[in-house]
């Protein structure tokens, strides 16, 4: 049992405040994801309905990072607290916030902005040939990636459905046909929102496919017949055997929340995944997250990240979505906090979940990257369906 879990069991639920000076007023709901049911605005006992006020400095980090956790056994039974509300870094929505968004009606782009849909980058192509030493990405859309690492094929938050609960149909096709996928060796899930955990897509997989999920989500997967399910707390890890040696999967924090039904607010955890190849190269998959202190801590504990897969869309209006969705400028800042070499934008150009124009995330992330003086070739702004291979010579292989 981890330190966080012990604290969750011992203490009453509470809501942590964002430890950043730019958090002056946080009233926004963590309800921006497609399919999120926000009717239950009270949630568990500690779900905030008011305002978190004031500004707090980021906590001072110790000089020495903790040693990485020993890998846990795959598929082990776990006992978790009833909910993970104590991990929130911003209050969940109150009645006033929901009334405001209903009044303003600002959860979809303006009609004239929808003309940009036809310009969204979509360039499917053959997946790259790989060896056990190859690290490659293919973007299927939204937060769904096909990652080739250490000889394994890993899917992240796979959503191959045309439509998901509570949102319009996808505006670009899936970038990779299901029948063109190589055998899937593992799936990682960041959290249980419908645009990240898609039951119809998972049903296409063999039931013996290893699923790596956040704490508290394993029962959901096992009820659907999956036999190799491992759920982890933040800062825990497992390893999977691979042709090139073991690939390590660390579950790391994110600034988000979880909800799938009217009665399960924060009953399972949320987070990102850090994948480490046998040669030491690393990919950080953020899942869904707002900006905050966790990025710097992840980079401190796991230095030498090569690729940071970070969300850049579903951010408008900011008063509502800032706590749970990074905007493009925050994604660039998060990449630098992580110490990552390359930023790989995601969570845009697939489902229209908020009010920004469809192409705005791409324009803004390119501008922010250039303004930061970073090398253009290190911004992997891939079209949906495109692939890219990490150069083994210029990567961060071997860094500790």
Coordinates of C-alpha atoms in Angstrom, one line a residue:
X1 CA 0.0 0.0 0.0
X2 CA 1.4 3.3 -1.0
X3 CA 1.8 6.5 1.1
X4 CA -1.0 8.2 -0.7
X5 CA -3.4 5.2 -0.2
X6 CA -2.6 5.0 3.5
X7 CA -3.3 8.7 3.8
X8 CA -6.6 8.3 1.9
X9 CA -7.7 5.6 4.2
X10 CA -6.7 7.4 7.4
X11 CA -8.0 10.9 6.7
X12 CA -11.3 12.3 5.7
X13 CA -11.7 13.3 2.1
X14 CA -10.4 16.8 1.2
X15 CA -9.6 18.9 -1.8
X16 CA -6.1 20.1 -2.4
X17 CA -5.5 23.6 -3.9
X18 CA -3.5 24.2 -6.9
X19 CA 0.0 25.1 -5.7
X20 CA 0.7 27.9 -8.3
X21 CA 0.8 31.6 -8.2
X22 CA -1.5 31.9 -11.2
X23 CA -4.3 30.2 -9.4
X24 CA -6.2 33.2 -8.1
X25 CA -9.7 31.9 -8.4
X26 CA -10.6 28.3 -9.4
X27 CA -14.3 27.8 -9.9
X28 CA -14.2 25.7 -13.1
X29 CA -15.5 22.2 -13.2
X30 CA -13.5 19.2 -14.1
X31 CA -16.2 18.2 -16.5
X32 CA -14.9 19.0 -19.9
X33 CA -14.4 15.5 -21.2
X34 CA -16.8 13.9 -23.6
X35 CA -19.3 11.7 -22.0
X36 CA -18.7 13.0 -18.5
X37 CA -21.9 13.0 -16.5
X38 CA -22.1 16.2 -14.5
X39 CA -25.6 15.9 -13.1
X40 CA -24.1 14.8 -9.7
X41 CA -22.6 18.1 -8.6
X42 CA -22.3 17.2 -5.0
X43 CA -20.1 14.1 -5.4
X44 CA -18.3 12.7 -2.4
X45 CA -18.1 14.6 0.8
X46 CA -15.1 16.7 -0.1
X47 CA -16.2 17.7 -3.6
X48 CA -16.0 21.5 -3.6
X49 CA -18.9 23.6 -4.7
X50 CA -17.3 26.9 -3.8
X51 CA -14.2 28.8 -4.8
X52 CA -10.6 28.1 -4.0
X53 CA -9.1 31.6 -3.4
X54 CA -5.7 33.0 -2.9
X55 CA -2.3 32.0 -4.4
X56 CA 0.2 29.6 -3.1
X57 CA 3.8 29.1 -4.1
X58 CA 4.9 25.7 -5.5
X59 CA 6.2 23.4 -2.8
X60 CA 9.9 23.3 -2.5
X61 CA 11.3 20.1 -3.9
X62 CA 13.9 18.0 -2.0
X63 CA 17.4 18.0 -3.4
X64 CA 17.3 14.3 -4.0
X65 CA 14.6 12.5 -5.9
X66 CA 13.2 9.3 -4.4
X67 CA 14.4 6.1 -5.9
X68 CA 12.1 4.6 -8.4
X69 CA 9.6 2.1 -7.0
X70 CA 10.3 -1.6 -7.3
X71 CA 8.0 -3.1 -10.0
X72 CA 4.8 -4.6 -8.6
X73 CA 3.5 -8.0 -9.6
X74 CA 1.3 -8.0 -12.6
X75 CA -2.4 -8.7 -11.9
X76 CA -2.1 -8.6 -8.1
X77 CA -5.4 -8.0 -6.1
X78 CA -5.4 -4.6 -4.5
X79 CA -7.6 -2.9 -1.8
X80 CA -8.2 0.8 -2.4
X81 CA -10.0 3.6 -0.5
X82 CA -13.6 4.3 -1.4
X83 CA -12.6 7.3 -3.4
X84 CA -9.7 9.4 -4.4
X85 CA -11.1 12.9 -3.8
X86 CA -8.1 13.7 -1.7
X87 CA -6.0 13.7 -4.9
X88 CA -7.9 16.6 -6.6
X89 CA -5.9 19.8 -7.2
X90 CA -9.0 21.9 -7.8
X91 CA -12.6 21.8 -6.7
X92 CA -15.2 20.0 -8.8
X93 CA -18.1 22.1 -10.2
X94 CA -20.8 23.7 -8.2
X95 CA -24.3 24.6 -9.2
X96 CA -23.3 28.1 -10.1
X97 CA -20.6 26.9 -12.5
X98 CA -23.0 24.6 -14.2
X99 CA -25.7 27.3 -14.4
X100 CA -23.1 29.7 -15.9
X101 CA -22.0 27.3 -18.7
X102 CA -25.6 26.4 -19.5
X103 CA -26.4 30.1 -19.7
X104 CA -23.4 31.0 -21.9
X105 CA -23.7 27.9 -24.0
X106 CA -20.0 28.0 -24.7
X107 CA -19.0 24.3 -25.0
X108 CA -18.8 24.1 -28.8
X109 CA -17.0 26.3 -31.4
X110 CA -18.9 29.1 -33.1
X111 CA -20.7 28.0 -36.3
X112 CA -18.3 30.1 -38.5
X113 CA -15.3 28.4 -36.8
X114 CA -16.6 24.9 -37.8
X115 CA -15.4 25.7 -41.4
X116 CA -11.9 24.9 -40.1
X117 CA -12.8 21.2 -39.7
X118 CA -12.0 20.5 -43.3
X119 CA -8.5 21.9 -42.8
X120 CA -7.7 19.6 -39.8
X121 CA -4.5 17.7 -40.6
X122 CA -5.2 14.1 -41.5
X123 CA -2.5 12.1 -43.2
X124 CA -2.8 8.3 -42.6
X125 CA 0.1 6.2 -43.9
X126 CA 1.7 2.9 -43.3
X127 CA 3.0 2.2 -39.9
X128 CA 6.8 2.2 -39.7
X129 CA 8.8 -1.0 -39.8
X130 CA 10.3 -1.5 -36.3
X131 CA 13.0 -3.5 -34.6
X132 CA 13.2 -4.2 -30.8
X133 CA 15.4 -1.1 -30.5
X134 CA 12.9 1.2 -32.3
X135 CA 10.8 3.8 -30.5
X136 CA 8.0 5.0 -32.7
X137 CA 4.6 6.7 -32.5
X138 CA 1.5 6.6 -34.6
X139 CA -1.4 9.0 -33.8
X140 CA -4.8 7.4 -34.1
X141 CA -6.5 10.7 -32.9
X142 CA -7.4 12.3 -29.6
X143 CA -5.3 10.6 -26.8
X144 CA -5.0 7.3 -28.8
X145 CA -1.5 6.4 -29.8
X146 CA 0.2 3.3 -31.1
X147 CA 3.5 3.2 -29.3
X148 CA 6.3 0.9 -30.4
X149 CA 8.8 0.4 -27.7
X150 CA 11.3 -2.3 -26.8
X151 CA 9.6 -4.6 -29.4
X152 CA 6.2 -4.1 -27.8
X153 CA 3.1 -2.5 -29.3
X154 CA 1.2 -0.4 -26.7
X155 CA -2.1 1.4 -27.2
X156 CA -2.9 4.5 -25.1
X157 CA -6.5 5.3 -24.2
X158 CA -7.7 3.5 -27.4
X159 CA -10.9 5.0 -28.8
X160 CA -11.7 3.7 -32.3
X161 CA -15.4 4.5 -32.0
X162 CA -16.9 7.1 -34.4
X163 CA -19.0 8.5 -31.6
X164 CA -18.8 8.4 -27.8
X165 CA -21.4 9.2 -25.2
X166 CA -22.4 12.8 -24.8
X167 CA -20.4 14.4 -27.6
X168 CA -20.7 14.9 -31.4
X169 CA -19.1 12.4 -33.7
X170 CA -15.4 12.6 -34.3
X171 CA -14.5 15.2 -37.0
X172 CA -11.5 13.3 -38.4
X173 CA -11.5 9.5 -39.0
X174 CA -9.4 7.2 -36.9
X175 CA -5.9 7.5 -38.1
X176 CA -5.1 3.8 -38.1
X177 CA -7.5 1.1 -39.3
X178 CA -8.1 -1.5 -36.6
X179 CA -7.2 -4.3 -39.0
X180 CA -3.9 -2.7 -39.8
X181 CA -2.7 -2.8 -36.1
X182 CA 0.1 -5.2 -35.2
X183 CA -0.7 -7.6 -32.3
X184 CA -1.3 -5.4 -29.2
X185 CA 1.0 -6.3 -26.3
X186 CA -0.5 -3.9 -23.7
X187 CA -3.0 -1.1 -23.2
X188 CA -2.6 1.8 -20.8
X189 CA -5.6 3.8 -19.6
X190 CA -5.2 7.2 -18.0
X191 CA -8.7 7.6 -16.5
X192 CA -12.3 6.5 -16.9
X193 CA -13.9 9.4 -18.9
X194 CA -15.6 8.1 -22.0
X195 CA -13.3 9.8 -24.5
X196 CA -10.4 7.9 -22.9
X197 CA -11.9 4.6 -21.8
X198 CA -14.0 3.3 -24.6
X199 CA -15.7 -0.1 -23.9
X200 CA -16.6 -0.8 -27.6
X201 CA -12.9 -0.4 -28.6
X202 CA -11.6 -2.6 -25.8
X203 CA -14.1 -5.3 -26.7
X204 CA -12.1 -5.8 -29.9
X205 CA -9.1 -6.9 -28.0
X206 CA -8.3 -10.5 -26.9
X207 CA -9.3 -10.8 -23.3
X208 CA -5.8 -11.9 -22.3
X209 CA -4.3 -8.5 -23.4
X210 CA -2.5 -6.9 -20.5
X211 CA -4.4 -3.8 -19.3
X212 CA -2.6 -1.3 -17.1
X213 CA -5.2 1.0 -15.4
X214 CA -5.4 3.5 -12.6
X215 CA -6.1 2.4 -9.0
X216 CA -9.7 1.4 -8.6
X217 CA -10.5 0.7 -12.2
X218 CA -9.5 -3.0 -12.4
X219 CA -12.9 -4.3 -11.4
X220 CA -14.5 -2.5 -14.4
X221 CA -12.1 -4.3 -16.7
X222 CA -12.4 -7.6 -15.1
X223 CA -16.2 -7.5 -15.3
X224 CA -15.7 -7.3 -19.0
X225 CA -13.7 -10.5 -19.1
X226 CA -10.1 -9.2 -19.2
X227 CA -7.9 -11.6 -17.3
X228 CA -4.6 -9.7 -17.1
X229 CA -5.5 -6.4 -15.4
X230 CA -3.1 -4.4 -13.2
X231 CA -4.2 -1.2 -11.4
X232 CA -1.6 1.1 -9.9
X233 CA -1.3 4.1 -7.6
X234 CA 0.7 7.1 -8.4
X235 CA 4.5 6.5 -8.4
X236 CA 4.0 2.7 -8.8
X237 CA 5.3 0.7 -11.7
X238 CA 5.2 -2.7 -13.4
X239 CA 7.4 -4.2 -16.1
X240 CA 6.5 -6.3 -19.1
X241 CA 8.9 -8.6 -20.8
X242 CA 9.8 -7.6 -24.3
X243 CA 12.1 -8.8 -27.1
X244 CA 14.6 -6.0 -26.4
X245 CA 14.4 -6.5 -22.6
X246 CA 11.8 -5.4 -20.0
X247 CA 9.7 -2.3 -20.7
X248 CA 8.8 -0.3 -17.5
X249 CA 5.5 1.4 -17.0
X250 CA 5.3 4.0 -14.2
X251 CA 1.9 5.5 -13.3
X252 CA 2.4 9.2 -12.5
X253 CA 0.1 12.0 -11.3
X254 CA -2.1 14.3 -13.4
X255 CA -4.3 17.3 -12.6
X256 CA -7.6 15.8 -13.5
X257 CA -10.5 13.7 -12.0
X258 CA -12.6 10.7 -12.8
X259 CA -16.3 10.1 -13.3
X260 CA -18.3 7.7 -15.5
X261 CA -21.8 7.4 -13.9
X262 CA -23.9 9.5 -11.5
X263 CA -22.5 7.7 -8.4
X264 CA -18.8 7.1 -9.1
X265 CA -17.2 10.5 -8.8
X266 CA -13.4 10.0 -8.1
X267 CA -14.0 6.4 -7.3
X268 CA -11.0 5.5 -9.5
X269 CA -7.7 7.4 -9.8
X270 CA -6.4 9.3 -12.9
X271 CA -2.9 10.0 -14.1
X272 CA -0.4 9.6 -16.9
X273 CA 2.1 6.9 -17.8
X274 CA 5.9 6.9 -18.2
X275 CA 7.2 4.2 -20.5
X276 CA 10.9 3.4 -20.3
X277 CA 12.5 1.3 -23.0
X278 CA 15.2 -1.2 -22.2
X279 CA 17.9 1.2 -23.4
X280 CA 16.6 4.0 -21.1
X281 CA 14.6 6.1 -23.6
X282 CA 11.4 7.5 -22.1
X283 CA 7.9 8.5 -23.3
X284 CA 5.6 10.4 -21.0
X285 CA 1.9 10.0 -21.9
X286 CA 0.0 12.6 -19.9
X287 CA -3.5 11.4 -20.6
X288 CA -5.8 14.3 -19.6
X289 CA -4.5 17.0 -17.3
X290 CA -4.4 20.6 -16.4
X291 CA -1.2 22.5 -15.7
X292 CA 0.4 22.2 -12.3
X293 CA 3.2 21.2 -10.0
X294 CA 3.2 17.5 -10.9
X295 CA 5.1 18.0 -14.2
X296 CA 8.2 19.3 -12.5
X297 CA 8.0 16.5 -9.9
X298 CA 7.6 13.8 -12.7
X299 CA 10.7 15.3 -14.5
X300 CA 12.7 15.3 -11.2
X301 CA 11.9 11.6 -10.5
X302 CA 12.3 10.5 -14.1
X303 CA 14.9 12.6 -15.8
X304 CA 15.8 12.3 -19.5
X305 CA 12.3 12.1 -21.0
X306 CA 12.5 12.0 -24.8
X307 CA 8.9 12.5 -25.8
X308 CA 6.1 14.2 -23.9
X309 CA 2.6 13.5 -25.2
X310 CA 0.6 16.4 -23.9
X311 CA -3.0 17.6 -24.5
X312 CA -3.4 21.0 -26.2
X313 CA -7.1 21.1 -26.9
X314 CA -10.5 21.3 -25.1
X315 CA -9.5 24.4 -23.1
X316 CA -12.1 27.1 -23.7
X317 CA -13.6 28.6 -21.6
X318 CA -10.6 28.9 -19.4
X319 CA -12.6 29.8 -16.2
X320 CA -14.1 26.4 -16.5
X321 CA -11.4 24.1 -18.0
X322 CA -8.1 25.5 -16.7
X323 CA -7.9 23.1 -13.8
X324 CA -8.2 20.0 -15.9
X325 CA -7.1 20.8 -19.5
X326 CA -3.8 22.4 -20.5
X327 CA -4.0 25.0 -23.2
X328 CA -1.2 25.1 -25.9
X329 CA 1.0 27.6 -24.0
X330 CA 0.6 25.5 -20.8
X331 CA 1.5 22.4 -22.7
X332 CA 4.8 24.0 -23.8
X333 CA 5.5 25.0 -20.2
X334 CA 4.7 21.5 -19.0
X335 CA 7.1 20.0 -21.5
X336 CA 9.8 22.2 -20.2
X337 CA 8.9 21.4 -16.6
X338 CA 9.2 17.7 -17.4
X339 CA 12.7 18.3 -18.9
X340 CA 11.4 16.5 -22.1
X341 CA 13.2 17.0 -25.3
X342 CA 10.2 16.8 -27.7
X343 CA 6.6 17.9 -27.3
X344 CA 4.0 15.7 -29.1
X345 CA 0.6 17.5 -29.1
X346 CA -2.6 15.5 -28.7
X347 CA -6.2 15.8 -27.5
X348 CA -7.3 18.0 -30.4
X349 CA -8.5 17.6 -34.0
X350 CA -10.7 14.6 -33.1
X351 CA -13.6 15.4 -30.9
X352 CA -14.9 19.0 -30.5
X353 CA -15.2 19.1 -26.7
X354 CA -15.0 22.9 -26.1
X355 CA -15.4 26.3 -27.7
X356 CA -12.0 27.1 -29.3
X357 CA -11.9 27.0 -33.1
X358 CA -10.7 23.6 -34.3
X359 CA -7.4 24.8 -35.7
X360 CA -6.5 27.2 -32.9
X361 CA -4.7 24.6 -30.7
X362 CA -2.2 23.9 -33.5
X363 CA -1.6 27.6 -34.3
X364 CA -1.1 28.5 -30.7
X365 CA 1.2 25.6 -29.8
X366 CA 3.5 26.4 -32.8
X367 CA 3.6 30.0 -31.7
X368 CA 4.4 29.2 -28.1
X369 CA 7.1 26.7 -29.1
X370 CA 8.8 29.3 -31.3
X371 CA 8.4 32.0 -28.7
X372 CA 10.2 29.7 -26.2
X373 CA 13.2 29.5 -28.6
X374 CA 12.9 25.7 -28.9
X375 CA 14.1 23.7 -31.9
X376 CA 11.3 23.3 -34.5
X377 CA 12.2 19.7 -35.2
X378 CA 11.5 18.9 -31.5
X379 CA 7.8 19.8 -31.9
X380 CA 6.2 16.7 -33.2
X381 CA 2.9 18.2 -34.4
X382 CA 1.7 15.2 -36.3
X383 CA -1.4 14.9 -38.4
X384 CA -3.9 12.3 -37.4
X385 CA -2.7 9.0 -38.8
X386 CA 0.9 10.0 -39.1
X387 CA 3.9 8.3 -37.6
X388 CA 7.4 9.3 -36.5
X389 CA 10.4 7.3 -35.3
X390 CA 12.7 8.6 -32.5
X391 CA 16.3 8.9 -33.7
X392 CA 18.3 6.5 -31.5
X393 CA 21.4 8.6 -32.0
X394 CA 20.0 12.0 -30.8
X395 CA 17.6 10.7 -28.2
X396 CA 18.1 10.8 -24.5
X397 CA 19.1 7.1 -24.3
X398 CA 21.2 6.2 -21.4
X399 CA 20.3 9.2 -19.3
X400 CA 19.6 8.5 -15.6

